[in-house]
Short mmCIF file of C-alpha atoms in Angstrom, two decimals:
data_model
loop_
_atom_site.label_atom_id
_atom_site.label_comp_id
_atom_site.label_asym_id
_atom_site.label_seq_id
_atom_site.Cartn_x
_atom_site.Cartn_y
_atom_site.Cartn_z
CA MET A 1 1.71 -17.62 6.02
CA SER A 2 -1.62 -17.30 7.25
CA ALA A 3 -4.50 -17.37 5.08
CA ARG A 4 -5.56 -14.21 5.86
CA GLU A 5 -2.05 -12.94 4.54
CA GLU A 6 -2.18 -14.97 1.33
CA LEU A 7 -5.66 -13.07 1.06
CA ALA A 8 -4.10 -9.49 0.90
CA HIS A 9 -1.47 -11.11 -1.09
CA GLU A 10 -3.73 -12.07 -3.49
CA LEU A 11 -5.31 -9.12 -3.19
CA GLN A 12 -2.35 -6.90 -3.66
CA LYS A 13 -1.33 -9.04 -6.90
CA HIS A 14 -4.67 -8.49 -8.45
CA ARG A 15 -4.67 -4.89 -7.68
CA ARG A 16 -1.64 -3.89 -9.46
CA SER A 17 -1.30 -6.68 -12.42
CA VAL A 18 -4.80 -6.98 -13.14
CA SER A 19 -6.93 -4.21 -11.79
CA GLY A 20 -4.68 -1.04 -11.68
CA GLN A 21 -7.52 1.24 -10.45
CA SER A 22 -6.90 3.55 -7.31
CA LEU A 23 -8.56 3.20 -3.98
CA LYS A 24 -11.36 5.86 -4.32
CA GLU A 25 -12.15 3.91 -7.71
CA LEU A 26 -12.36 0.37 -5.89
CA ALA A 27 -14.45 1.87 -3.03
CA ARG A 28 -16.91 3.82 -5.83
CA ARG A 29 -17.81 0.92 -7.18
CA THR A 30 -17.98 -1.62 -4.07
CA GLU A 31 -19.53 1.64 -2.38
CA THR A 32 -17.41 1.56 0.53
CA SER A 33 -14.67 3.97 1.23
CA PRO A 34 -10.71 4.27 0.34
CA SER A 35 -9.87 3.35 3.66
CA PHE A 36 -11.89 0.36 4.07
CA VAL A 37 -10.80 -0.69 0.77
CA PHE A 38 -6.75 -0.27 1.74
CA GLU A 39 -7.85 -2.00 4.99
CA VAL A 40 -9.33 -5.04 3.15
CA VAL A 41 -6.68 -5.34 0.66
CA ARG A 42 -3.76 -4.76 3.37
CA GLY A 43 -4.87 -7.39 5.38
CA LEU A 44 -5.65 -5.24 8.28
CA LEU A 45 -9.49 -5.97 7.92
CA LEU A 46 -11.53 -9.63 6.65
CA PRO A 47 -14.23 -8.38 5.42
CA PRO A 48 -18.14 -10.29 4.80
CA GLU A 49 -17.80 -12.61 1.76
CA GLU A 50 -20.19 -10.47 -0.25
CA GLN A 51 -18.14 -7.75 0.16
CA LEU A 52 -15.11 -9.29 -0.90
CA ARG A 53 -17.11 -10.72 -3.83
CA ALA A 54 -18.01 -7.47 -4.49
CA LEU A 55 -14.33 -5.93 -4.29
CA LEU A 56 -13.29 -8.91 -6.65
CA ASP A 57 -15.76 -7.79 -8.70
CA ALA A 58 -14.58 -4.43 -9.14
CA MET A 59 -11.21 -6.02 -9.88
CA ASP A 60 -11.98 -7.49 -12.86
CA VAL A 61 -10.56 -10.93 -11.23
CA GLY A 62 -10.99 -14.07 -13.33
CA GLU A 63 -13.32 -16.78 -12.15
CA ARG A 64 -10.29 -18.83 -10.92
CA ALA A 65 -8.71 -16.43 -9.16
CA GLN A 66 -11.50 -15.54 -7.75
CA GLN A 67 -12.32 -18.79 -6.18
CA ARG A 68 -8.31 -19.06 -4.62
CA ALA A 69 -9.57 -15.38 -3.31
CA LEU A 70 -12.87 -17.18 -1.84
CA LEU A 71 -11.07 -20.22 -0.06
CA LEU A 72 -9.01 -18.23 1.55
CA HIS A 73 -11.05 -15.91 3.08
CA GLN A 74 -13.25 -19.09 4.49
CA GLU A 75 -9.74 -20.39 5.86
CA ALA A 76 -9.16 -17.20 7.35
CA MET A 77 -12.37 -16.94 8.71
CA ALA A 78 -11.91 -20.35 10.08
CA GLU A 79 -8.25 -19.38 11.89
CA LEU A 80 -10.32 -16.45 13.76
CA PRO A 81 -11.68 -16.93 17.51
CA ILE A 82 -15.38 -17.61 17.49
CA ARG A 83 -15.88 -14.34 19.06
CA ALA A 84 -14.05 -12.26 16.24
CA ARG A 85 -16.43 -14.79 13.72
CA THR A 86 -19.88 -13.99 15.32
CA ALA A 87 -19.05 -10.17 15.74
CA ALA A 88 -20.22 -8.67 12.39
CA ARG A 89 -18.63 -5.43 12.10
CA PRO A 90 -21.42 -3.07 10.09
CA LEU A 91 -20.16 -1.73 6.37
CA PRO A 92 -19.20 1.77 6.05
CA ALA A 93 -20.70 4.66 4.39
CA PRO A 94 -19.12 5.55 1.39
CA ASP A 95 -17.63 8.86 2.57
CA TRP A 96 -14.80 10.66 0.64
CA ARG A 97 -13.38 12.84 2.96
CA VAL A 98 -12.25 9.92 5.28
CA PRO A 99 -9.42 11.14 7.69
CA VAL A 100 -5.79 9.47 7.65
CA PRO A 101 -5.93 6.27 10.22
CA ALA A 102 -4.22 6.79 13.28
CA ALA A 103 -2.75 2.98 12.74
CA GLY A 104 -2.63 0.88 9.72
CA GLU A 105 -0.01 2.64 7.63
CA PRO A 106 1.62 0.36 4.20
CA ASP A 107 3.05 -2.16 5.56
CA PRO A 108 5.77 -3.41 2.77
CA VAL A 109 7.35 -6.45 4.38
CA LEU A 110 5.54 -8.75 1.21
CA PHE A 111 7.09 -6.25 -1.44
CA SER A 112 9.91 -8.15 -3.44
CA THR A 113 10.02 -6.66 -6.84
CA VAL A 114 10.81 -3.22 -7.81
CA LYS A 115 7.00 -2.46 -9.11
CA GLU A 116 5.66 -3.95 -5.85
CA PHE A 117 7.93 -1.50 -3.66
CA VAL A 118 7.10 1.66 -6.02
CA ALA A 119 3.31 0.87 -5.73
CA GLY A 120 3.58 0.77 -2.14
CA LEU A 121 5.37 3.89 -2.14
CA GLU A 122 2.31 5.60 -4.17
CA ASP A 123 -0.06 3.52 -1.36
CA VAL A 124 1.61 6.05 1.03
CA ARG A 125 0.72 8.93 -0.44
CA VAL A 126 -2.95 7.66 -0.52
CA TRP A 127 -2.74 6.46 3.15
CA ALA A 128 -1.05 10.04 4.03
CA GLY A 129 -4.21 11.61 2.40
CA GLU A 130 -3.77 11.95 -1.17
CA PRO A 131 -1.16 15.58 -0.87
CA SER A 132 0.02 16.79 -4.13
CA LEU A 133 3.09 16.78 -5.30
CA ARG A 134 3.60 20.31 -4.53
CA ARG A 135 2.06 19.93 -1.12
CA LEU A 136 5.10 17.50 -0.57
CA GLU A 137 7.29 19.54 -1.85
CA GLU A 138 6.53 22.04 0.80
CA ARG A 139 6.47 19.62 3.67
CA SER A 140 10.00 18.78 2.74
CA ALA A 141 11.47 22.47 2.28
CA ARG A 142 10.17 23.00 5.99
CA LEU A 143 11.94 20.65 7.48
CA HIS A 144 14.64 21.15 5.52
CA GLN A 145 14.79 24.88 7.45
CA GLN A 146 14.61 22.65 10.16
CA ARG A 147 17.52 20.66 9.57
CA GLN A 148 15.12 17.50 10.40
CA THR A 149 15.24 15.80 6.91
CA ALA A 150 16.50 11.99 6.24
CA TYR A 151 17.55 13.47 2.72
CA GLY A 152 19.98 16.43 3.63
CA LYS A 153 17.79 18.27 1.00
CA VAL A 154 14.44 19.64 -0.39
CA LEU A 155 12.34 16.96 -2.45
CA ARG A 156 11.63 18.44 -5.33
CA ARG A 157 7.91 17.73 -7.06
CA SER A 158 9.28 16.30 -9.96
CA THR A 159 12.17 14.16 -8.03
CA ILE A 160 9.11 12.89 -6.26
CA SER A 161 7.04 12.14 -9.74
CA ASP A 162 10.63 10.72 -10.94
CA MET A 163 10.27 8.24 -7.31
CA LEU A 164 6.22 7.39 -7.88
CA ASN A 165 7.37 6.35 -11.73
CA ALA A 166 10.12 4.54 -11.52
CA THR A 167 11.19 1.26 -12.86
CA SER A 168 14.26 0.85 -10.96
CA LEU A 169 14.76 1.53 -7.10
CA PRO A 170 14.65 5.11 -5.99
CA GLN A 171 17.71 6.03 -3.68
CA MET A 172 17.52 4.83 -0.22
CA GLU A 173 17.79 8.54 0.98
CA LYS A 174 15.42 9.73 -0.94
CA VAL A 175 12.71 7.16 -0.03
CA ARG A 176 13.47 7.57 3.69
CA HIS A 177 12.57 11.69 3.27
CA PHE A 178 9.08 10.66 1.42
CA LEU A 179 8.27 8.16 3.89
CA GLN A 180 9.28 10.88 6.69
CA ILE A 181 7.23 13.87 4.56
CA CYS A 182 3.96 11.60 4.56
CA GLY A 183 4.10 10.33 8.33
CA VAL A 184 4.95 7.16 8.42
CA ARG A 185 6.66 6.05 11.81
CA ASP A 186 7.90 2.57 10.74
CA ILE A 187 10.66 3.85 8.42
CA ASP A 188 12.82 1.00 9.71
CA ALA A 189 10.62 -1.56 7.87
CA TRP A 190 10.91 0.21 4.55
CA VAL A 191 13.97 0.42 4.68
CA TYR A 192 14.79 -3.18 5.28
CA THR A 193 12.44 -4.45 2.11
CA TRP A 194 14.77 -1.93 0.11
CA ARG A 195 17.74 -3.53 0.96
CA ARG A 196 15.96 -6.98 0.06
CA VAL A 197 14.47 -5.76 -3.19
CA ARG A 198 17.73 -3.68 -3.97
CA THR A 199 19.81 -7.50 -3.42
CA ILE A 200 17.25 -9.52 -5.60
CA GLU A 201 17.61 -6.47 -8.18
CA LYS A 202 21.61 -6.92 -8.66
CA ALA A 203 21.05 -10.62 -8.50
CA ALA A 204 18.91 -10.54 -11.53
CA LEU A 205 20.76 -8.35 -13.14
CA ARG A 206 23.97 -10.42 -12.80
CA ARG A 207 21.95 -13.20 -13.95
CA ALA A 208 21.23 -11.42 -16.86
CA ALA A 209 24.48 -10.33 -17.38
#
């Protein structure tokens, strides 16, 4: 795993276990945009050091964890080609109407627990522009009428809410359809991760029995 990937993993861990704040809240506290925070947390963008410090402060990360993150940032910068290292990307101005990016959809590859997987589903909803549960149900109904659903029936808003707050792994077909109505293209990566997390979950249940 590269230093950049390790840094992204650390930021995701801090956001869930220490901060728990939404992308909008973190963007407000760092005076950036939700899409910028999303790209940094997912490892799609390596920010300037001062911007990383601001994000860590916004997450209320402890001093030792901050030092580790900054060290990983230095290593990740060293891994970049010289041209990329010296080409400063201007910091985005705050913009709460940032459109859904054409690329950079949430990547589940680092998930290994049910909690991480479920949090990733919420990240998908944010990436899709934070549509309401009602809007997602309407999208599901339209696809169901066209017989293009991955689930075979309409995904009700109560079911979606249960998925986003689940303590156990949601049914695979429900997950696939949720990803479909959110506009995710690489659904196969999520299916692969679902199977891996489910295997880990079942092994843990056997050990606890």
